[in-house]
Short mmCIF file of C-alpha atoms in Angstrom, two decimals:
data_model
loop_
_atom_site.label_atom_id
_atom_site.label_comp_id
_atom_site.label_asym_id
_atom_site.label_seq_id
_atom_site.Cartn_x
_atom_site.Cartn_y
_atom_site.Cartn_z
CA UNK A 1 13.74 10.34 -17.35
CA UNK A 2 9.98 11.46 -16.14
CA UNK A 3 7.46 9.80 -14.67
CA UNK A 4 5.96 7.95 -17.49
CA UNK A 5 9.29 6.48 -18.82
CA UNK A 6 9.97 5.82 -14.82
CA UNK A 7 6.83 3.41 -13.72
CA UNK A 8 5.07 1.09 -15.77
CA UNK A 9 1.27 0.28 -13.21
CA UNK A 10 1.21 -2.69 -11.71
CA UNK A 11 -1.97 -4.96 -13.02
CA UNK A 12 -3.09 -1.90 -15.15
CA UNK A 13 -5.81 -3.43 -17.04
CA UNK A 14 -7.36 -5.73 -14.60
CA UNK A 15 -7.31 -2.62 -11.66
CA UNK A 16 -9.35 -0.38 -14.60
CA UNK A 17 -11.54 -3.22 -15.31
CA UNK A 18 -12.56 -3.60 -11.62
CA UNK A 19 -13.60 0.01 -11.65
CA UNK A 20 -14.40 0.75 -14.92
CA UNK A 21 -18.51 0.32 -14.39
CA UNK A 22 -18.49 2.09 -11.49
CA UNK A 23 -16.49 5.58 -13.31
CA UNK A 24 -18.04 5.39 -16.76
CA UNK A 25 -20.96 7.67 -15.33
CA UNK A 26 -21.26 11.34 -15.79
CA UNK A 27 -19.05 13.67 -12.68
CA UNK A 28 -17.87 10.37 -11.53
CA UNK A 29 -15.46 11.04 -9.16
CA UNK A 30 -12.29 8.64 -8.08
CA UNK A 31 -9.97 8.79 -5.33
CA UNK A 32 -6.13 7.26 -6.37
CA UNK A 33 -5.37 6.72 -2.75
CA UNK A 34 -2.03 5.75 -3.44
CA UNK A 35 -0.61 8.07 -6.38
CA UNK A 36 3.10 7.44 -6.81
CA UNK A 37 3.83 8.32 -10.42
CA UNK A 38 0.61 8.56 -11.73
CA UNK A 39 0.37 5.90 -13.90
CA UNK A 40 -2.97 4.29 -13.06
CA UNK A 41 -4.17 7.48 -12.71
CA UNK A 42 -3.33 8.76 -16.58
CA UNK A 43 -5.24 6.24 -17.53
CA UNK A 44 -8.22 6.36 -15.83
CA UNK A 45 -8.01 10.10 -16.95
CA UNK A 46 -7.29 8.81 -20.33
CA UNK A 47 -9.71 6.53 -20.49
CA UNK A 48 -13.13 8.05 -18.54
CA UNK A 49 -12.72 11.50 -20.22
CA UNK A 50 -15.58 12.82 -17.27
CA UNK A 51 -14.12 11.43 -14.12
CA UNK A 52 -12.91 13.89 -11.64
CA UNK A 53 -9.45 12.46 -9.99
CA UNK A 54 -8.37 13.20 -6.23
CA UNK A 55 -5.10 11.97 -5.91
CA UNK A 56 -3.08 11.57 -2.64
CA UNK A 57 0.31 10.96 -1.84
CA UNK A 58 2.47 11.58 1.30
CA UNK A 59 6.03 12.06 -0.64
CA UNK A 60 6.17 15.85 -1.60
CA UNK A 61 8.18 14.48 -4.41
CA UNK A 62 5.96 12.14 -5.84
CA UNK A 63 2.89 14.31 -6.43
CA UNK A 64 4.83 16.55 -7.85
CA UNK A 65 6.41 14.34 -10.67
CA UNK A 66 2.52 12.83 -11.03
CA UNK A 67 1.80 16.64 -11.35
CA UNK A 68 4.17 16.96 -14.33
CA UNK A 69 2.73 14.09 -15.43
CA UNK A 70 -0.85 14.56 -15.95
CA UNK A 71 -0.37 18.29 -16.06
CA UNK A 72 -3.09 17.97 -19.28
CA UNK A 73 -5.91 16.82 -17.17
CA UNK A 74 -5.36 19.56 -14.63
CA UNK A 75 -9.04 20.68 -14.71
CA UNK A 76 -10.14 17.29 -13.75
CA UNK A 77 -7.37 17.14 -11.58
CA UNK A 78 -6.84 17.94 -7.34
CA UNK A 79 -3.56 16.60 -5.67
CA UNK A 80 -2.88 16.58 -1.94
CA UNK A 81 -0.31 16.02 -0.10
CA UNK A 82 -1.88 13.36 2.36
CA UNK A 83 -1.74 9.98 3.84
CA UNK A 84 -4.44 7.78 2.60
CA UNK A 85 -6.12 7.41 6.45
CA UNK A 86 -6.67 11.02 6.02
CA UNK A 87 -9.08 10.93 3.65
CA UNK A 88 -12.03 11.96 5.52
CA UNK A 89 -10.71 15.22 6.02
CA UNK A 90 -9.71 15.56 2.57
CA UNK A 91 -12.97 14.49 0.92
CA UNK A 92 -14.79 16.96 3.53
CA UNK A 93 -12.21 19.71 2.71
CA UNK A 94 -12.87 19.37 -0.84
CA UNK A 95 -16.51 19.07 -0.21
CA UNK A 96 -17.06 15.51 -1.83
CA UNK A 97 -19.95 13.90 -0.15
CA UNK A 98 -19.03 10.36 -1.68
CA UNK A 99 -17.22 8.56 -4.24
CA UNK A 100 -17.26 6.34 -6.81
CA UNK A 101 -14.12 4.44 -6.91
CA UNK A 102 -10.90 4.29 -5.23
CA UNK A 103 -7.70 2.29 -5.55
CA UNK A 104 -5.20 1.81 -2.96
CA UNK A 105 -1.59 0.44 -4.83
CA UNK A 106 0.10 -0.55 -1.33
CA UNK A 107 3.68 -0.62 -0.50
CA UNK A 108 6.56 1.37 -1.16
CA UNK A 109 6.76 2.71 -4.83
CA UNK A 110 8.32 2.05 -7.49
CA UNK A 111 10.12 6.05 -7.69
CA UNK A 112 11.03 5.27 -4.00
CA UNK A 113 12.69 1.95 -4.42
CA UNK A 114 14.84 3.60 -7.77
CA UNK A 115 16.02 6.49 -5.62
CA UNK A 116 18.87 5.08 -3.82
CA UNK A 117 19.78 7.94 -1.33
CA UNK A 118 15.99 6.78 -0.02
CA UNK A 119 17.54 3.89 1.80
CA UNK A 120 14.42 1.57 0.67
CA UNK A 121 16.85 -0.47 -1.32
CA UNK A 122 18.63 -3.26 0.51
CA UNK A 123 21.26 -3.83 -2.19
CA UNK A 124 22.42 0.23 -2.21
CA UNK A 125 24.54 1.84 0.16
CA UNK A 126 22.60 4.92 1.46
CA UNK A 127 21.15 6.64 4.52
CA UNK A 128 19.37 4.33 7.06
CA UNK A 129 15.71 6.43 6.42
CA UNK A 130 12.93 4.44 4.51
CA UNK A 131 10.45 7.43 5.16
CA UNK A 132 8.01 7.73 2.20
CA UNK A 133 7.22 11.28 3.67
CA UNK A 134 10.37 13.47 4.24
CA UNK A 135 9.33 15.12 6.31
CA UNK A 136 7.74 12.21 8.84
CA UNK A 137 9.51 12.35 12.53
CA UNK A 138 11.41 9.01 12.51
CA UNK A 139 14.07 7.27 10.25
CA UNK A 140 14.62 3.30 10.01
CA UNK A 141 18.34 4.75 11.86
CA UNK A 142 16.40 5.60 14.68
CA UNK A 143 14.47 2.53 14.97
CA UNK A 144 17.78 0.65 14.63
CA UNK A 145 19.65 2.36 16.63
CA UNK A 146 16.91 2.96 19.99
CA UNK A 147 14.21 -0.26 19.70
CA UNK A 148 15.01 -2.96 22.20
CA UNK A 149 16.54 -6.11 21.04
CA UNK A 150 12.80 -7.47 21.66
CA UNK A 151 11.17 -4.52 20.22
CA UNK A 152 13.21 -4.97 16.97
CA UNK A 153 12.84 -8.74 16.75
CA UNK A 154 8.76 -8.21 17.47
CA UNK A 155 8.82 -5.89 14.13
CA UNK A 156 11.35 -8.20 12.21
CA UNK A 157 8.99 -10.98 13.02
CA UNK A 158 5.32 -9.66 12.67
CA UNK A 159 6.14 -7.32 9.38
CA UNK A 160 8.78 -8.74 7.89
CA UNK A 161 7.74 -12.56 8.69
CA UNK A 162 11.73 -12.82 9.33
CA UNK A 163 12.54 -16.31 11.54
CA UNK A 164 15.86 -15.17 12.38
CA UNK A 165 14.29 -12.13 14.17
CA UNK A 166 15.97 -12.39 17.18
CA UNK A 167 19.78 -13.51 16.06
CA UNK A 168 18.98 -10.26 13.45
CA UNK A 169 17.75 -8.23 16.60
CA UNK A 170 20.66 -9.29 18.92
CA UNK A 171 23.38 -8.65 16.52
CA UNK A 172 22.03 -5.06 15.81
CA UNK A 173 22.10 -4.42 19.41
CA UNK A 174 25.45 -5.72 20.10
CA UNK A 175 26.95 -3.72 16.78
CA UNK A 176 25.61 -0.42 17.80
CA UNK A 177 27.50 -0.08 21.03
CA UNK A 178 30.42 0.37 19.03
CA UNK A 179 28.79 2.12 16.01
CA UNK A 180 25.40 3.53 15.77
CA UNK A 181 23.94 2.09 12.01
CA UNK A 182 24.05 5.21 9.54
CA UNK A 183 23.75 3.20 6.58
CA UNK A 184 21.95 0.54 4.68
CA UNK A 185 24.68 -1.13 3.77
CA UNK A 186 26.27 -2.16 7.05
CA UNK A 187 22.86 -3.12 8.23
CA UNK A 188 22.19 -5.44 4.90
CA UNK A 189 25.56 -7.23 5.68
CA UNK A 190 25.00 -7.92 9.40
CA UNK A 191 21.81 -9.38 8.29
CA UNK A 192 23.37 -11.76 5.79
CA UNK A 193 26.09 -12.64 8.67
CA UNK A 194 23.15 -13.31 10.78
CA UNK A 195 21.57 -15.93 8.83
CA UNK A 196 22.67 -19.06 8.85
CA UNK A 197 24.71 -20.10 5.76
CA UNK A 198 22.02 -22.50 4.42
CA UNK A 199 18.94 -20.37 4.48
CA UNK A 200 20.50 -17.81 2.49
CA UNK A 201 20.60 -20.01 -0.27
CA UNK A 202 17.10 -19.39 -1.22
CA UNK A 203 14.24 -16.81 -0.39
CA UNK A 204 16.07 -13.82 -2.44
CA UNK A 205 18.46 -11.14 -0.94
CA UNK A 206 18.66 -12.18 2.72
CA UNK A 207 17.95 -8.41 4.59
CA UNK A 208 14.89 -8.32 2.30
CA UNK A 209 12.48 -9.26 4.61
CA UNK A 210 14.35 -6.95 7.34
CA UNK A 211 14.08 -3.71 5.38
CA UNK A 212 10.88 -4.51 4.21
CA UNK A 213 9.45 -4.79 8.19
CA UNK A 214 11.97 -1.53 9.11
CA UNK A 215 10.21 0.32 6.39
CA UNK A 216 6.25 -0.81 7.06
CA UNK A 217 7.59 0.54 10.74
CA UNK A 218 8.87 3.69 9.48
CA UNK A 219 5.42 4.42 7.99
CA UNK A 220 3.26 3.14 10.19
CA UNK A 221 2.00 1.38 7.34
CA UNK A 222 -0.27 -1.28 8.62
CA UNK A 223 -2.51 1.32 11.21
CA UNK A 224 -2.25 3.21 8.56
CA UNK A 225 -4.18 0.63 6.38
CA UNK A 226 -6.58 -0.32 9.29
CA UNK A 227 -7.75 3.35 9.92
CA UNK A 228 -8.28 3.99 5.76
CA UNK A 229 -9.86 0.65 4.50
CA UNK A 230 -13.09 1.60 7.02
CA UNK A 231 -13.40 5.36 5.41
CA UNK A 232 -12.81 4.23 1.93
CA UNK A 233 -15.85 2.16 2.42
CA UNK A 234 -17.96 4.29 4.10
CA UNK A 235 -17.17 7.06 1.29
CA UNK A 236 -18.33 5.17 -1.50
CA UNK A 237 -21.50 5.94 -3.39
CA UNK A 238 -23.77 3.85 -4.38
CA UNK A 239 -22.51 1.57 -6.59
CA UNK A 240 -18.98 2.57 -5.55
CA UNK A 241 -16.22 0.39 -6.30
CA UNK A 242 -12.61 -0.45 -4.06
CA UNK A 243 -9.66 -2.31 -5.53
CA UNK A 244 -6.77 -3.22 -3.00
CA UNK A 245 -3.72 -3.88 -4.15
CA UNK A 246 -1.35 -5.64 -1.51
CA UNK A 247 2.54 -6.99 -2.09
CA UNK A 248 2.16 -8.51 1.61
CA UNK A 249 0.27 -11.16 3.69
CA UNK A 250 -0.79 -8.83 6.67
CA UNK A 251 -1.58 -5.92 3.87
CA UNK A 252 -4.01 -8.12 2.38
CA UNK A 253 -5.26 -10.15 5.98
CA UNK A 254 -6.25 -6.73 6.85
CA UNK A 255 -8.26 -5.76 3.30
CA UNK A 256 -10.24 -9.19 4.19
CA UNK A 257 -10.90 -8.35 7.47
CA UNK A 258 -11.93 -5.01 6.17
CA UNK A 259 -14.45 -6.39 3.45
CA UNK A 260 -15.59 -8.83 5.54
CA UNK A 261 -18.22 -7.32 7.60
CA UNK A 262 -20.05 -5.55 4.72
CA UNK A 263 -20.61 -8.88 3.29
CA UNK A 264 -22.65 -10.17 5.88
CA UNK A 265 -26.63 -9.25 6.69
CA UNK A 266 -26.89 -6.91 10.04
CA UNK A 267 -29.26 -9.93 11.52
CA UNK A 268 -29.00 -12.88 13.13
CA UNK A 269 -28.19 -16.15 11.65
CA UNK A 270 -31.40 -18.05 12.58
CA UNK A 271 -33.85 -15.07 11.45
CA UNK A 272 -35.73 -16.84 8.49
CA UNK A 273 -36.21 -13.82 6.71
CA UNK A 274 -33.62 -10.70 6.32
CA UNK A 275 -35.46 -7.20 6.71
CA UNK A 276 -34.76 -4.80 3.43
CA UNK A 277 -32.25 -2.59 4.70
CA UNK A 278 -30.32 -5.34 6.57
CA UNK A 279 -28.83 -7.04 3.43
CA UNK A 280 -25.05 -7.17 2.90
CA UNK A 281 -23.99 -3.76 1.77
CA UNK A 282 -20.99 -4.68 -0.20
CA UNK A 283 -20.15 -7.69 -2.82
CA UNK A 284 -17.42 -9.09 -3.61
CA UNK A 285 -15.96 -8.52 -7.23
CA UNK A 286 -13.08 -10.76 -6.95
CA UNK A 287 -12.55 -14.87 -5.77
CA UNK A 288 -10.30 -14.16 -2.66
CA UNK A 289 -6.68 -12.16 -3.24
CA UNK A 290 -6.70 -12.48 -7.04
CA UNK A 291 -2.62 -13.15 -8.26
CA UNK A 292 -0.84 -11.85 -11.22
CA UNK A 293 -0.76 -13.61 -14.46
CA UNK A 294 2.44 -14.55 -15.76
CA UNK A 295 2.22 -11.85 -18.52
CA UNK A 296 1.40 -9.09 -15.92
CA UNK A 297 4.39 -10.30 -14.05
CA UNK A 298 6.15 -10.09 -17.54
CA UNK A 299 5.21 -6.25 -17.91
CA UNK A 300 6.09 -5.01 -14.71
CA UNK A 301 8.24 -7.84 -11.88
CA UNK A 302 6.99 -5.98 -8.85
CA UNK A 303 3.83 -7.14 -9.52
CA UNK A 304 4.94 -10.86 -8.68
CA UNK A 305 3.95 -10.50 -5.09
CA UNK A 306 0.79 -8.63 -5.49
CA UNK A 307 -2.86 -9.66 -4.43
CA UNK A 308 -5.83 -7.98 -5.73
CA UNK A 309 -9.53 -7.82 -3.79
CA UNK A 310 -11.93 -5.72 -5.28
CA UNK A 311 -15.56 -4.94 -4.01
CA UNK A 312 -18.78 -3.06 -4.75
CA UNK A 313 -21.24 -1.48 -2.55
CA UNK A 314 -24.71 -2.63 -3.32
CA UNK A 315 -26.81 -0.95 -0.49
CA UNK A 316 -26.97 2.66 0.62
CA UNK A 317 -29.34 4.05 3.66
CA UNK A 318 -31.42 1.01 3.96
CA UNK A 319 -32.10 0.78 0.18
CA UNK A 320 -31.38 -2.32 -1.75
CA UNK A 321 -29.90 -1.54 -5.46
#
């Protein structure tokens, strides 16, 4: 099966109409910061037959599949292997002085939760390893297997908003003295054994929320996120547009936060008049963390959980658009 058969976009046509004023100009150039399988990207290349497409990924395996992909765009094509909080250094290497749109699709995707021997999925038996790069330094085994019990019940908690985090935390303490955890499956039962017989009855698979808070600790996902939001923004041309996709609370807490700032005037509250130059330098395109429609959810389930915020930036080096 390739890529296309493989990955149907989450929220395709709402994403490309968020962007799609801000790429129908000539050598507009857009930044998927997030590539997985490429399918948002075809179609913007489908669709805006002059935009220039930087795509980033940090799974060797992933950009190469996109590769395969859109292998006929490849002259308005550049892949790189990259995290999206290094896109300073890409844009610079590439020598793109701004941008006109970018979309981050957050999360794990949709290739890494099919691939079993990935250990993203909680209901497959498979290595304990949940990196989304290969190649990265540390596996959800070693995190397992080394955190403290409060260290484990801090991440279980914060990322994976779990509130049996300590039981969870204790228990994989205690069963590791015997046994280091190798594989997802032991770990997703002593998870279910941890929780108490009534709340499993609702809420979905019960180690969801633990593999999803090992994995956003495997990545680093979340500094990640708080490093790149800031340089997306700052790359964006006039007239640039973002559109965040997050599947989780904190994920989109921290794309608010991240808007938030450039909404705001650079004066003072009670100044009667605000100076040209000193005006908000993005707007908002969308009311809050937009939702799915039920149709949307219909084409593609993983989008049930997803939250969309989308701005524009409206001011450039003191000038007012």
């Amino acid at each position: 099966m390739d890529a296309a058969e493989r990955h149907v976009p989450v929220m395709l046509e709402r994403v490309v109409a968020l962007l799609a004023p801000a790429l129908a100009r000539p050598g507009a150039v857009f930044v998927d910061a997030t590539l997985g399988l490429g399918g948002h990207s075809e179609a913007f290349l489908q669709r805006f037959p002059e935009v220039r497409l930087i795509g980033l990924d940090r799974d060797p395996n992933a950009l190469r599949l996109a590769g395969e992909r859109l292998a006929p765009f490849e002259e308005r094509l550049t892949l790189v292997h990259a995290v999206y909080d290094e896109l300073p250094r890409v844009l610079a290497d590439l020598g793109v002085p701004a941008i006109d749109g970018i979309l981050f699709d957050l999360g794990v995707s949709s290739m890494q939760l099919d691939e079993a021997d990935r250990g993203f999925a909680y209901a497959q038996d498979a290595p304990l390893d949940m990196r989304m790069d290969p190649t990265g330094p540390t596996t959800a085994a070693d995190i397992v297997n080394t955190y403290s019990a409060a260290d484990l019940a801090r991440i279980l908690f914060q990322y994976g908003e779990e509130k049996f985090a300590r039981r969870i935390a204790d228990r994989i303490v205690r069963e590791r003295e015997t046994e280091p955890f190798t594989n997802s499956a032991r770990l997703s039962e002593l998870v279910r054994n941890a929780i108490p017989q009534a709340a499993r009855r609702t809420g979905g698979h019960p180690a969801k929320r633990t593999f999803q808070a090992l994995r956003i600790e495997v990545n680093g996902e979340l500094d990640v996120l708080r490093r790149a939001l800031p340089a997306a923004l700052e790359a964006l041309a006039l007239h640039g547009r973002i559109v965040v996709m997050s599947y989780h609370s904190l994920e989109d807490r921290i794309t608010k936060q991240a808007f938030a700032p450039g909404t705001k005037s650079d004066v003072p509250d009670d100044l009667p008049v605000v100076p040209a130059g000193y005006e908000p330098y993005l707007k908002l395109l969308t009311r809050g963390a937009e939702r799915p429609t039920e149709q949307e959810v219909a084409v593609n389930p993983r989008a049930a959980s997803a939250r969309v915020r989308a701005a524009e930036r409206i001011r450039e080096r003191g000038l007012v658009a």
